[in-house]
PDB file of C-alpha atoms in Angstrom:
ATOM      1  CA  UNK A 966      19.924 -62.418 -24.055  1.00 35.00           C
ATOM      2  CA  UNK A 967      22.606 -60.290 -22.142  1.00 38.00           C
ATOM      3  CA  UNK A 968      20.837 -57.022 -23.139  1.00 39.00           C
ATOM      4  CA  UNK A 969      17.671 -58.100 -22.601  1.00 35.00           C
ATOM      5  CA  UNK A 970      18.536 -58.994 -19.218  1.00 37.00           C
ATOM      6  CA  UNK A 971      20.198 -55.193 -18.907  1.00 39.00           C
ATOM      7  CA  UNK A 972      16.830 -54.132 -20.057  1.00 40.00           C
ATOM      8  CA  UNK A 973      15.168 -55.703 -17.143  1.00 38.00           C
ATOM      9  CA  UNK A 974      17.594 -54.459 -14.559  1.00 37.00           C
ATOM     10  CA  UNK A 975      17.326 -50.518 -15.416  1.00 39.00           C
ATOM     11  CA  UNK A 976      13.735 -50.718 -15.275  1.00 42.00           C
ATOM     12  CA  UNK A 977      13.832 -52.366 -11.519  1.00 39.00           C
ATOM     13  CA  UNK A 978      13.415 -49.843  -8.771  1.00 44.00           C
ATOM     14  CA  UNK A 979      16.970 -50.285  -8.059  1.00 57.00           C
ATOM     15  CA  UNK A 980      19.658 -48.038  -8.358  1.00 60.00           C
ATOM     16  CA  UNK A 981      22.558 -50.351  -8.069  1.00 61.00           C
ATOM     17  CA  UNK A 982      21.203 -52.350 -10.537  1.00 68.00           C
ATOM     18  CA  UNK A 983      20.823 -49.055 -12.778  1.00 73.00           C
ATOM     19  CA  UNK A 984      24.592 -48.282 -11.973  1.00 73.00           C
ATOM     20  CA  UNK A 985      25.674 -51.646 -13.272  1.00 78.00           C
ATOM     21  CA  UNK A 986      23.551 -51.610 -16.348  1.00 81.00           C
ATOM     22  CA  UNK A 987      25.458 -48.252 -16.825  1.00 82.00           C
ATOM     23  CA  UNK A 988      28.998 -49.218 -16.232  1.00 80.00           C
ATOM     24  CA  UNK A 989      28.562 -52.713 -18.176  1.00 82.00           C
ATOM     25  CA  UNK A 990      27.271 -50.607 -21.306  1.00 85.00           C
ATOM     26  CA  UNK A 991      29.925 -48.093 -21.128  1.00 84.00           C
ATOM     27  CA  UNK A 992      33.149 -50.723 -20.601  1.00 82.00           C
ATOM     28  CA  UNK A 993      33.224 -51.578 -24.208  1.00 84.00           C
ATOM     29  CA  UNK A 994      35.066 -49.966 -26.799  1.00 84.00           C
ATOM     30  CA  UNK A 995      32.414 -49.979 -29.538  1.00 86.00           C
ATOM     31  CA  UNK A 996      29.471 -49.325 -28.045  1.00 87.00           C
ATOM     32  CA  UNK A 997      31.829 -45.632 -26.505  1.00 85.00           C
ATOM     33  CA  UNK A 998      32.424 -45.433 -30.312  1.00 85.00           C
ATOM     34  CA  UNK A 999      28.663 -45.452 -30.838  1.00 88.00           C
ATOM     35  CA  UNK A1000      28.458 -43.050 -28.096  1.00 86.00           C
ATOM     36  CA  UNK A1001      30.890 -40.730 -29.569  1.00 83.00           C
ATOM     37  CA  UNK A1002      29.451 -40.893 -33.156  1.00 84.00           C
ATOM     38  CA  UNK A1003      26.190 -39.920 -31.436  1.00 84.00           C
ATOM     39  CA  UNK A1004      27.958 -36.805 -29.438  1.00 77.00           C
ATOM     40  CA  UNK A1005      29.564 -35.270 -32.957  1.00 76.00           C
ATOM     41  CA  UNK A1006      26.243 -35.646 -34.736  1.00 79.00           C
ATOM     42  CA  UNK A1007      22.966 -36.404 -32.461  1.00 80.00           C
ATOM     43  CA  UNK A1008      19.773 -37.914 -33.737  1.00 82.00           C
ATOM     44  CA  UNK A1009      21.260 -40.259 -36.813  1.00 85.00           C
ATOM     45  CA  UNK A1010      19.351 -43.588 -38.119  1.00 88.00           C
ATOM     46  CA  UNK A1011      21.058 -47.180 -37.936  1.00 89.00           C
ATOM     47  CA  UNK A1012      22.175 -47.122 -41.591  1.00 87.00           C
ATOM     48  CA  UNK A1013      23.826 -43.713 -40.477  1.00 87.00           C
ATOM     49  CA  UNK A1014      25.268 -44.909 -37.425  1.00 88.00           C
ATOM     50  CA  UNK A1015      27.212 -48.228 -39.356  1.00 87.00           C
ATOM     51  CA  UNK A1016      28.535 -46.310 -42.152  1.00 86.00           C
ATOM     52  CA  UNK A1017      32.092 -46.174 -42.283  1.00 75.00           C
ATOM     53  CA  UNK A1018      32.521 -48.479 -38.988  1.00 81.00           C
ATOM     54  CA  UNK A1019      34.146 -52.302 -39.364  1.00 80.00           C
ATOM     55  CA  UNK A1020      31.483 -53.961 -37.510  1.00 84.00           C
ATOM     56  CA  UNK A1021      28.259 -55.338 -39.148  1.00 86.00           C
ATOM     57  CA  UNK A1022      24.555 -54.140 -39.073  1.00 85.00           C
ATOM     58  CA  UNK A1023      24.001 -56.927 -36.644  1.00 88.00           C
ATOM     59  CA  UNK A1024      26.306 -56.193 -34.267  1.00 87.00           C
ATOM     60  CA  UNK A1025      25.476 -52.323 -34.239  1.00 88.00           C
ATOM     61  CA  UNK A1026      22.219 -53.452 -33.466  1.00 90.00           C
ATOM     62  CA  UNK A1027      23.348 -55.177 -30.297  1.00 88.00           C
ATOM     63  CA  UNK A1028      25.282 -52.772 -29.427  1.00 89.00           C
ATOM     64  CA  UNK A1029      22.457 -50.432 -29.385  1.00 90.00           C
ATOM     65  CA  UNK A1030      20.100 -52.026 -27.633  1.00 90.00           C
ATOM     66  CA  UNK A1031      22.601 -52.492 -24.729  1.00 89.00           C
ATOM     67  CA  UNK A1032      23.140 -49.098 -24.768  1.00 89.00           C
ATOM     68  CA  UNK A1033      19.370 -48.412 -24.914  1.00 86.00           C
ATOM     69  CA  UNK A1034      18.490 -50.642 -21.933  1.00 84.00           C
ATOM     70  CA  UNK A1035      21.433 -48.875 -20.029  1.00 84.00           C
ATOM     71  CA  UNK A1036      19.190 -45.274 -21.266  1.00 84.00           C
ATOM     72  CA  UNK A1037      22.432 -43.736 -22.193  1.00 86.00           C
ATOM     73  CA  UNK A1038      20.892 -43.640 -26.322  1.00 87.00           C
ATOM     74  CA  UNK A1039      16.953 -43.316 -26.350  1.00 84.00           C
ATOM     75  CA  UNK A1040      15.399 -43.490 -30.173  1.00 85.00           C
ATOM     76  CA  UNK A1041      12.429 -41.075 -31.197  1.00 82.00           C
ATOM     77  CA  UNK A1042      10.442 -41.578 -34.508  1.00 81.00           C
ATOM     78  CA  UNK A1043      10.586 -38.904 -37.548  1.00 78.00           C
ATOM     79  CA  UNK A1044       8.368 -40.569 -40.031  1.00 79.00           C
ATOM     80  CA  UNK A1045       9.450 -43.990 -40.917  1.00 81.00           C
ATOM     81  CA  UNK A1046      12.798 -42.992 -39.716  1.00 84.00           C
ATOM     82  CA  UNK A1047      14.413 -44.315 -36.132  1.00 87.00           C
ATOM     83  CA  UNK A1048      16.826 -41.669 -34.941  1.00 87.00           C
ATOM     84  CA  UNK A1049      19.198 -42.660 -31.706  1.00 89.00           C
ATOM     85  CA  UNK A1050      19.664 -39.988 -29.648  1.00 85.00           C
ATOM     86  CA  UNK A1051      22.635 -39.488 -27.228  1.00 83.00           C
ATOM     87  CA  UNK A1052      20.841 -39.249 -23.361  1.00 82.00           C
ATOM     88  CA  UNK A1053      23.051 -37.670 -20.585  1.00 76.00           C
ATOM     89  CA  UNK A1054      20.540 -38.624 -18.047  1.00 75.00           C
ATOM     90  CA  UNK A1055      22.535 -41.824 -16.810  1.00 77.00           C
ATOM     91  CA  UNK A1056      26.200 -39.871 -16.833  1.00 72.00           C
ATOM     92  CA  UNK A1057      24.828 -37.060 -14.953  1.00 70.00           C
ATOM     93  CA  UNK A1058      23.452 -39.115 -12.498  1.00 69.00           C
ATOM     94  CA  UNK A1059      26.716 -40.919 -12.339  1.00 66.00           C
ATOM     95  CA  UNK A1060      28.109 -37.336 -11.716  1.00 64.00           C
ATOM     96  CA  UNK A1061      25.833 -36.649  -8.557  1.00 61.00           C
ATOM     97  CA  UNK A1062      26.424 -39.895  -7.486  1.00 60.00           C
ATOM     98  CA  UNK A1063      29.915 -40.934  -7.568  1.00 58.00           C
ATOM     99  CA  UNK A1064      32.198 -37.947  -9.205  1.00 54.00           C
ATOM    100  CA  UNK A1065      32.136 -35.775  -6.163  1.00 52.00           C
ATOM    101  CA  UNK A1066      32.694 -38.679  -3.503  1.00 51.00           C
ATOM    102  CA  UNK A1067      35.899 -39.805  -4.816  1.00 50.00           C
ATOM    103  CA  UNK A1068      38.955 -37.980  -5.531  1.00 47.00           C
ATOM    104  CA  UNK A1069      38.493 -35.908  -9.209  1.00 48.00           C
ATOM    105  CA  UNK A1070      41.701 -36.812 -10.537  1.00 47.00           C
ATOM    106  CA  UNK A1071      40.396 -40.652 -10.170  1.00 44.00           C
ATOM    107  CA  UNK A1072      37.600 -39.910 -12.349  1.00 46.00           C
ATOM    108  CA  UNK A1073      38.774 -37.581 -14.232  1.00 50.00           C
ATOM    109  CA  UNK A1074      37.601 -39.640 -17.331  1.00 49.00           C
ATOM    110  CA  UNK A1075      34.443 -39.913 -16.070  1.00 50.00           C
ATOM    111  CA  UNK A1076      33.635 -36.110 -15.691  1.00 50.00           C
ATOM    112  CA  UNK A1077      35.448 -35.965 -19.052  1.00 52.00           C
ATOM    113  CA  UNK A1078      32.667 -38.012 -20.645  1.00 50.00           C
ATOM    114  CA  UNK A1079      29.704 -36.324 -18.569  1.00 51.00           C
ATOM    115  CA  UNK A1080      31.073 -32.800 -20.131  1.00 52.00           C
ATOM    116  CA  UNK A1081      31.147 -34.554 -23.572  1.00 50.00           C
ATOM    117  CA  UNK A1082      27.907 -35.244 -23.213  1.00 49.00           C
ATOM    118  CA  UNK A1083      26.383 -32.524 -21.895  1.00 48.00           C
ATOM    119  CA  UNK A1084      28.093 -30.402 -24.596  1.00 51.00           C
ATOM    120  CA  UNK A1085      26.748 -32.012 -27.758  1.00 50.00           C
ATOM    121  CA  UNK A1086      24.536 -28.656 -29.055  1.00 46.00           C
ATOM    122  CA  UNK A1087      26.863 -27.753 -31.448  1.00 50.00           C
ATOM    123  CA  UNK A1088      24.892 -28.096 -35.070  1.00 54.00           C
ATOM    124  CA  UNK A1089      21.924 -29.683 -33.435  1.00 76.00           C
ATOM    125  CA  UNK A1090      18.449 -28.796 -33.217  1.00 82.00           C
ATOM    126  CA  UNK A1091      16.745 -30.497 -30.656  1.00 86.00           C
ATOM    127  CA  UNK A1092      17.994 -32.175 -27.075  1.00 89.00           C
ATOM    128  CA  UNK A1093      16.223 -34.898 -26.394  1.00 89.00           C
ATOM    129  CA  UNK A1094      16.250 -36.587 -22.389  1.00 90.00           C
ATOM    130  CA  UNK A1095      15.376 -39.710 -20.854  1.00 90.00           C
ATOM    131  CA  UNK A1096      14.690 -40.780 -17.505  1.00 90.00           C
ATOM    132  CA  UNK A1097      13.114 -42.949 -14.996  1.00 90.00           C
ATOM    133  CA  UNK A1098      11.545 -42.042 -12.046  1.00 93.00           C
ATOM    134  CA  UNK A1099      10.135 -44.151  -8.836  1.00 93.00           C
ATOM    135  CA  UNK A1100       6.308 -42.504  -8.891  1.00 96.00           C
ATOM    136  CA  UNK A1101       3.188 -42.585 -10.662  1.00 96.00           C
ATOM    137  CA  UNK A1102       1.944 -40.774 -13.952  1.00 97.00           C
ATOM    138  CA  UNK A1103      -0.515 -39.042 -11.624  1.00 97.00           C
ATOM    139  CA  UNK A1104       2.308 -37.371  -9.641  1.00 96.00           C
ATOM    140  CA  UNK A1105       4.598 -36.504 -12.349  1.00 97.00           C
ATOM    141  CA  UNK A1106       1.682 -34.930 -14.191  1.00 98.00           C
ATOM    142  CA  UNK A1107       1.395 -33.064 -11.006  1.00 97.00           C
ATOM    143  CA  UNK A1108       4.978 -31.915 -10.710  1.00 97.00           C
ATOM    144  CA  UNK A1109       4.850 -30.623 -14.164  1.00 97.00           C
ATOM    145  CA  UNK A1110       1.485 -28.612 -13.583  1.00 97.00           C
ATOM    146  CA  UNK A1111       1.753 -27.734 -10.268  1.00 96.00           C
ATOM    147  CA  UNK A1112       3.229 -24.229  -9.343  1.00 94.00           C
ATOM    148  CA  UNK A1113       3.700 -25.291  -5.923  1.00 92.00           C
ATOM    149  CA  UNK A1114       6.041 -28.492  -7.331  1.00 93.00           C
ATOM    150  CA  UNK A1115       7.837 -26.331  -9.949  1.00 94.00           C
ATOM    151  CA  UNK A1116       8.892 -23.705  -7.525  1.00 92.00           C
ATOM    152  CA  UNK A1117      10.525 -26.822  -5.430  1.00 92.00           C
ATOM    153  CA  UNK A1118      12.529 -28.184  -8.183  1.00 92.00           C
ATOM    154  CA  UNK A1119      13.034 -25.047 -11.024  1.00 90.00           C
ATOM    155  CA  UNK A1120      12.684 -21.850  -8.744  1.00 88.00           C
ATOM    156  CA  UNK A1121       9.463 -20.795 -10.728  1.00 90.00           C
ATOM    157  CA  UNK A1122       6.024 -21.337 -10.573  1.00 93.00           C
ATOM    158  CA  UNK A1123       3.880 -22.685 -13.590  1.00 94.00           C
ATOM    159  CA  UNK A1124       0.298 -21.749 -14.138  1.00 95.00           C
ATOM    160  CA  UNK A1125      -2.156 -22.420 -16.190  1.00 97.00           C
ATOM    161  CA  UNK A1126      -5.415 -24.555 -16.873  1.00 97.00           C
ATOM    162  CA  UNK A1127      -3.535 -26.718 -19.042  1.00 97.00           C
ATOM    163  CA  UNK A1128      -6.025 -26.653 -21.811  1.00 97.00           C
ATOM    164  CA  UNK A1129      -4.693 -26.691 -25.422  1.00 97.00           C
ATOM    165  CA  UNK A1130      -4.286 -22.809 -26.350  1.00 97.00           C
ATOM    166  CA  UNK A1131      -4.132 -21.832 -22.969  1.00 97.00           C
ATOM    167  CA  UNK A1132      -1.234 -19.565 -21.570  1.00 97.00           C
ATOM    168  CA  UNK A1133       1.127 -20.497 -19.431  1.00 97.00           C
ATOM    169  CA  UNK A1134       2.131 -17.460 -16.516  1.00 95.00           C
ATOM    170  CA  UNK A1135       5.381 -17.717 -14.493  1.00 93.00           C
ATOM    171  CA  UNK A1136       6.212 -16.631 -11.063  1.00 90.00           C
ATOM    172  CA  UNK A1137       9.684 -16.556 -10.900  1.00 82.00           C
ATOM    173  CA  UNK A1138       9.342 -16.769  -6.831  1.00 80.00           C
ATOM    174  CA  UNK A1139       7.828 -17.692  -4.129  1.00 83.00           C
ATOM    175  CA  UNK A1140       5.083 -14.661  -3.637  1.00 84.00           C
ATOM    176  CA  UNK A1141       6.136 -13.217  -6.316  1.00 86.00           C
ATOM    177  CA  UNK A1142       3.303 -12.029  -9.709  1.00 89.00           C
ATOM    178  CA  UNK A1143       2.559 -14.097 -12.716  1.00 90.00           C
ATOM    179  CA  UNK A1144       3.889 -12.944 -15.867  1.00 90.00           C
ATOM    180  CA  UNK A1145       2.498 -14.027 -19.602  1.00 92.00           C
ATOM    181  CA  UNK A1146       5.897 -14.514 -21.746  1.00 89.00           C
ATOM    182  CA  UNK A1147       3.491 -15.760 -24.449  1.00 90.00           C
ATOM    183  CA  UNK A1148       4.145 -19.654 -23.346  1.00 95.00           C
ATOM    184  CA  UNK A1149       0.939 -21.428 -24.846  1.00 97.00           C
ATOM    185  CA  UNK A1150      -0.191 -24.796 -24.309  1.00 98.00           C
ATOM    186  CA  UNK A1151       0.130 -27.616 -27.640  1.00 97.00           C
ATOM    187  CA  UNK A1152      -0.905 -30.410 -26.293  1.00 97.00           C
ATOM    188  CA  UNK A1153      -2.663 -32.077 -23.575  1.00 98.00           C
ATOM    189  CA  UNK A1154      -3.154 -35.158 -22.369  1.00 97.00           C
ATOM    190  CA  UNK A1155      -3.203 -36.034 -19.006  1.00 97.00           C
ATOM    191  CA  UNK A1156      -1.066 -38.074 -17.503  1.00 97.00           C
ATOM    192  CA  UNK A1157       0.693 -39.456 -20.940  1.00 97.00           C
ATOM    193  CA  UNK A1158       1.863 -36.004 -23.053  1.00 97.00           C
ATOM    194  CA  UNK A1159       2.713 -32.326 -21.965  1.00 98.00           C
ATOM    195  CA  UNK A1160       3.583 -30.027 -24.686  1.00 98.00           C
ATOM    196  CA  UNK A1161       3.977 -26.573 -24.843  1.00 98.00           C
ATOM    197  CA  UNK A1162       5.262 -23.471 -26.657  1.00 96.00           C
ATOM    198  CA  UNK A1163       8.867 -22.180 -24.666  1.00 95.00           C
ATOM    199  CA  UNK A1164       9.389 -18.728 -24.290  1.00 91.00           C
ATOM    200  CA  UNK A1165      11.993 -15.969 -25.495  1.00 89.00           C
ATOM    201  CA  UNK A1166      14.610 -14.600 -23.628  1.00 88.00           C
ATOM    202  CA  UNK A1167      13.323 -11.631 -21.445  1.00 83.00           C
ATOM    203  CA  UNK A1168      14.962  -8.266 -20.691  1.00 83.00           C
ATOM    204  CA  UNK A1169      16.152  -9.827 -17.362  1.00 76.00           C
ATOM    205  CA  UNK A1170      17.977 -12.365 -18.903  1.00 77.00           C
ATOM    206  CA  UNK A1171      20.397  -9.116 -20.410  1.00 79.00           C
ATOM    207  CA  UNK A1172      20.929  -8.018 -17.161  1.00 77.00           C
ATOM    208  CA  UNK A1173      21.946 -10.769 -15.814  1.00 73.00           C
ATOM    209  CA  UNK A1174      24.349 -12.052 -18.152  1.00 74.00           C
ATOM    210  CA  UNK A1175      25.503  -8.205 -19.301  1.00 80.00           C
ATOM    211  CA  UNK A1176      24.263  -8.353 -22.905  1.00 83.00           C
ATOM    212  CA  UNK A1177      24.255  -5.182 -24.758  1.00 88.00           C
ATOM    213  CA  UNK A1178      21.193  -4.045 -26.424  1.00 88.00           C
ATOM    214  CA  UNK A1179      22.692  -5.529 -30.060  1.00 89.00           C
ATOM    215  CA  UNK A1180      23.335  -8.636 -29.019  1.00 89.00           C
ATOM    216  CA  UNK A1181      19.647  -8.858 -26.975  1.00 89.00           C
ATOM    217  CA  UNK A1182      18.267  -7.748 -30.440  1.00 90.00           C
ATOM    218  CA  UNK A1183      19.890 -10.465 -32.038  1.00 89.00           C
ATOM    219  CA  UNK A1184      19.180 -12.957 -29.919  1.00 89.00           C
ATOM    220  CA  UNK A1185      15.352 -12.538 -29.551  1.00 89.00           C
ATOM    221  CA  UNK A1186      15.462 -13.467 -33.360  1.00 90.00           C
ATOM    222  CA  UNK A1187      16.043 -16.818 -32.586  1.00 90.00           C
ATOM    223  CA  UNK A1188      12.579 -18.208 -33.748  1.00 91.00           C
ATOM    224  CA  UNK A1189      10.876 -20.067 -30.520  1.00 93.00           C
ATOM    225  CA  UNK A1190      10.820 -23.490 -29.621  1.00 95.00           C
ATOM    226  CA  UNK A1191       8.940 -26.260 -27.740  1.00 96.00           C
ATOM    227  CA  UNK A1192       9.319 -29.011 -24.938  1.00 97.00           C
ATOM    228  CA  UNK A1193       7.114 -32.275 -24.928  1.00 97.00           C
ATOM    229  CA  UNK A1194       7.230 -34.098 -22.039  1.00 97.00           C
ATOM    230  CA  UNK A1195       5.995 -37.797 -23.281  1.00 96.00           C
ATOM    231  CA  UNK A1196       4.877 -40.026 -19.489  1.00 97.00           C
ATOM    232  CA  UNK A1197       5.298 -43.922 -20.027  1.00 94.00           C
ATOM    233  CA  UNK A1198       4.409 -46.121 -16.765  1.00 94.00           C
ATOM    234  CA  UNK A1199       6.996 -49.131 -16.274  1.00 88.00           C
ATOM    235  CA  UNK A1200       5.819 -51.003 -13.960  1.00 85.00           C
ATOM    236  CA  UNK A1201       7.168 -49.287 -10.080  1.00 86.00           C
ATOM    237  CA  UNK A1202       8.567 -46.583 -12.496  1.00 92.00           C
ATOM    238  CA  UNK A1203       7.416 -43.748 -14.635  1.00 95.00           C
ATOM    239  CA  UNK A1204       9.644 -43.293 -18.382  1.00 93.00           C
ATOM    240  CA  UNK A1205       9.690 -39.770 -18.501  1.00 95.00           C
ATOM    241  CA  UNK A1206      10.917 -38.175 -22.197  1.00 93.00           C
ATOM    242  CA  UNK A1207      11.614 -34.463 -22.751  1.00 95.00           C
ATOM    243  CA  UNK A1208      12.032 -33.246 -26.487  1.00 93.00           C
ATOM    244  CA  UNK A1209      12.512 -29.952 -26.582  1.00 95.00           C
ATOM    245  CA  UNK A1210      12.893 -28.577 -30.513  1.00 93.00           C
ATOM    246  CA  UNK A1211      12.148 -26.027 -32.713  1.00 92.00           C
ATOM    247  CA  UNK A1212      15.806 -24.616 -32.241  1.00 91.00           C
ATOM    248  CA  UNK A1213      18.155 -23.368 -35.621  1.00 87.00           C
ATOM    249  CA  UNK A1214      21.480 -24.803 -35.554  1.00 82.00           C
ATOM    250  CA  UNK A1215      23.789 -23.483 -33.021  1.00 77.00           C
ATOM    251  CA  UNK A1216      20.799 -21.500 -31.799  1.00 86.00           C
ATOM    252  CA  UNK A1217      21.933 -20.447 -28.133  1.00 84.00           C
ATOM    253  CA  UNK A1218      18.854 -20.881 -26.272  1.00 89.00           C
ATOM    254  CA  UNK A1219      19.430 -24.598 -27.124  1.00 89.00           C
ATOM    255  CA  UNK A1220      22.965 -24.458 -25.383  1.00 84.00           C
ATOM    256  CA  UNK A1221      21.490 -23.156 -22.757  1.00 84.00           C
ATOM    257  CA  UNK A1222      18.722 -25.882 -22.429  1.00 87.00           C
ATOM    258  CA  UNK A1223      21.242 -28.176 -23.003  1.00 84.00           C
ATOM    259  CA  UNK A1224      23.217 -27.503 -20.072  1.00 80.00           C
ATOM    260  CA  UNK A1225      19.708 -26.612 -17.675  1.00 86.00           C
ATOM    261  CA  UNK A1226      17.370 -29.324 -18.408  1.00 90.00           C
ATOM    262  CA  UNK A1227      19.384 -32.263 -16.899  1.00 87.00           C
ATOM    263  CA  UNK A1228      19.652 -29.789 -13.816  1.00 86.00           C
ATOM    264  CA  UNK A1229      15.518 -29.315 -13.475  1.00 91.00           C
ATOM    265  CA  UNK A1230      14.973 -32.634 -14.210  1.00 92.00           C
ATOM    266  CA  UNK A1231      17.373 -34.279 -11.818  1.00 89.00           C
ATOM    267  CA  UNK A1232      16.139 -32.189  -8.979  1.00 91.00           C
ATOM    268  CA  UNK A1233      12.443 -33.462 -10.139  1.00 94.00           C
ATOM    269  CA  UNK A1234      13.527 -37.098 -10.043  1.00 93.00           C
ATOM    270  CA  UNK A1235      15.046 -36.677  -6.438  1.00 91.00           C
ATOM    271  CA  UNK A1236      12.376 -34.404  -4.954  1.00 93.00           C
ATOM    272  CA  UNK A1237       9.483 -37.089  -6.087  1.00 95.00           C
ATOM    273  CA  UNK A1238      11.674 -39.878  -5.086  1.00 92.00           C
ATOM    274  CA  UNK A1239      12.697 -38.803  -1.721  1.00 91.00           C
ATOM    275  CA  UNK A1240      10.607 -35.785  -1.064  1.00 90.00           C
ATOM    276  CA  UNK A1241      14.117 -33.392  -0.961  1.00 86.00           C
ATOM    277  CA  UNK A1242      15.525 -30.922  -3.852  1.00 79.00           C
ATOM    278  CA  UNK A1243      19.119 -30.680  -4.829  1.00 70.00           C
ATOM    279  CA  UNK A1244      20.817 -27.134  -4.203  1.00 67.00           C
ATOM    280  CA  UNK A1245      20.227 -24.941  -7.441  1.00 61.00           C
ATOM    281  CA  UNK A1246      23.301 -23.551  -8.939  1.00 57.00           C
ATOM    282  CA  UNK A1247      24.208 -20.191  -8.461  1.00 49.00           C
ATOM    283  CA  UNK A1248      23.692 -18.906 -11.961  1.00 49.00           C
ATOM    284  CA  UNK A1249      19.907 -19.754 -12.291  1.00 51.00           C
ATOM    285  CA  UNK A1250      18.298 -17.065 -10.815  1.00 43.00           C
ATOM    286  CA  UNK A1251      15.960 -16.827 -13.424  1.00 48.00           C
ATOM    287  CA  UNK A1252      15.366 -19.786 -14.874  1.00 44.00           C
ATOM    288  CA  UNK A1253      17.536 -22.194 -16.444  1.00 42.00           C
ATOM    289  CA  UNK A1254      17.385 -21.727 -19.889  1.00 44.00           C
ATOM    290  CA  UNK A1255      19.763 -19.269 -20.283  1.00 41.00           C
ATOM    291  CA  UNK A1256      23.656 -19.743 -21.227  1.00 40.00           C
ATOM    292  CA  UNK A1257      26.064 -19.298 -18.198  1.00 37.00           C
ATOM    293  CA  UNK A1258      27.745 -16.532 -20.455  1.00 37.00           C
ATOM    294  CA  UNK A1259      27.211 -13.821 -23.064  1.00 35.00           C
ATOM    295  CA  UNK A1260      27.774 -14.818 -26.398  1.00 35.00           C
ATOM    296  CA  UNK A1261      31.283 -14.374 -28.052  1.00 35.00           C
ATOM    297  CA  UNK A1262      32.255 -13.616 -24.675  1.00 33.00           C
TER     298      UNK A1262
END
C-alpha cells in the first residue's frame, strides 16, 4: 500500500510531495542496489534485475514499483519484454534544487549519485527520460513544435509542418537562417507522440570542440539516431517520455545526449511551469548534443 500511496504523491502538483517520494525511495539500501545494477547495465528485465541478488522476485517487485512511483526507474516495452530503465530526471532536479543551496561537501553524496547517473552511456544504446510537468498536452505539443518555445529553452529554433516525412530546419538563433541537417519527421500524432530522425554532427561542431579532420571523419560514421517524445496527461500534470535510440555502443553522440537532454528538458519543465528559463551552460552554443570534449582527449 506504501508505494501505491508514493505513486499518488509524485503525480500531485506538488513538489514537496515529489521530494519526499524521492528521498523515501532512495533511503533504502536495496532499492540503491537496484539503482546501481540499473547504472552498470541500463534497460534489463525483472528476471535480469533478481539474478544473483538475495532477495526474492517479490520483493524486487516492490522495490521497483517504489522506485517507479518516485520516477527515478521508468519501464518501456521491447516486445513481450519489460525493460527498467534508470531516469535521472528526479536526481537532477534534486541537483537544481537543493545541491547548490547547501554547502557541497554536505552533499557531496548526493552530487556523487546525480554524476552516477548522468554518466551511465557507457555500453548502452539508448537514454531513456522521464518527467512530469504542471501543463497541458496542448502546450507541451507546442513547446516541442514551436520555434519560438525551442529558442527559449534549447537556443534553437525548430521548424517544420510536422507531417510524417517532413524536414525539420534549425535556426540556431534568434534571427538567424534555417538550415536542413536532414532531420525528418517519423511520427506524428498530436498531442500524444513526437518522433523524429536526429541529426549528425555538423562542421561547426569540429570547430568548436577542436576536432581534426580524422576524427570528424570518424565520427560522422556513427549511423543516426532518433528521439520520441511519448505525452501522457495525469491528471494537473503532463508524463512526458523521451527515448532517444538508434545509437552503437559507446557511440559518442549518445554521451553527449546523455549529458544535454536532462539540461533541455529541465529548462522546458521550468519555462512552462513558471514562464522563466534556466541559464544555458556555457558550452552549448550550438546545441546540446555534442560532448563537452574531443574524443580521446
Amino acid at each position: 500500500m506504501a508505494a501505491y500511496g508514493e505513486q499518488a504523491a509524485i503525480r500531485l502538483p506538488d513538489a514537496a510531495m515529489e521530494m519526499d517520494a524521492i528521498f523515501r525511495a532512495l533511503a533504502d539500501p536495496s532499492r540503491r542496489r537496484l539503482l546501481d545494477r540499473l547504472n552498470e547495465r541500463n534497460g534489463q528485465t525483472l528476471r535480469e534485475l533478481c539474478a544473483g541478488l538475495d532477495m526474492a522476485r517479490q520483493s524486487v517487485t516492490k522495490h521497483l514499483v517504489i522506485l517507479e512511483a518516485a520516477n527515478l526507474v521508468t519501464t518501456v516495452r521491447r516486445g513481450r519484454e519489460k525493460l527498467h530503465h534508470l531516469n535521472p530526471a528526479p536526481i537532477n532536479d534534486i541537483a537544481e534544487r537543493w545541491i547548490h543551496r547547501y554547502d557541497r561537501q554536505r552533499v557531496h553524496a548526493l552530487a556523487d549519485l546525480k554524476r552516477a547517473l548522468e554518466d551511465q552511456h557507457m555500453g548502452q544504446t539508448e537514454f531513456v527520460y522521464v518527467t512530469y510537468i504542471r501543463t497541458t498536452p496542448e502546450r507541451l505539443w507546442q513547446s516541442l513544435t514551436d520555434p519560438s518555445f525551442t529558442l527559449r529553452y534549447w537556443g534553437i529554433g525548430m521548424d517544420s509542418d510536422w507531417r510524417v516525412g517532413s524536414p525539420i530546419r534549425l535556426q540556431w538563433g534568434p534571427g538567424q537562417e534555417l538550415h536542413d541537417i536532414e532531420q525528418v519527421v517519423l511520427e506524428s500524432e498530436p498531442y500524444r507522440r513526437l518522433s523524429y530522425r536526429w541529426h549528425n554532427y555538423q562542421p561547426e561542431h569540429a570547430a568548436i570542440f577542436g576536432w581534426s579532420e580524422e576524427t570528424f571523419a570518424e565520427l560522422v560514421k556513427e549511423p543516426l539516431s532518433k528521439v520520441t517524445f511519448d505525452i501522457e496527461p495525469m491528471g494537473g500534470t503532463v508524463k512526458l517520455t523521451v527515448i532517444h535510440d538508434g545509437f552503437e555502443p559507446d557511440s559518442e553522440m549518445l554521451k553527449g545526449v546523455s549529458s544535454g537532454w536532462p539540461t533541455i528538458l529541465s529548462n522546458l519543465k521550468t519555462l512552462l511551469e513558471t514562464d522563466e528559463t534556466l541559464p544555458l551552460p556555457a558550452e552549448m552554443t550550438l546545441d546540446h548534443e555534442a560532448p563537452a570534449a574531443a574524443p580521446g582527449s
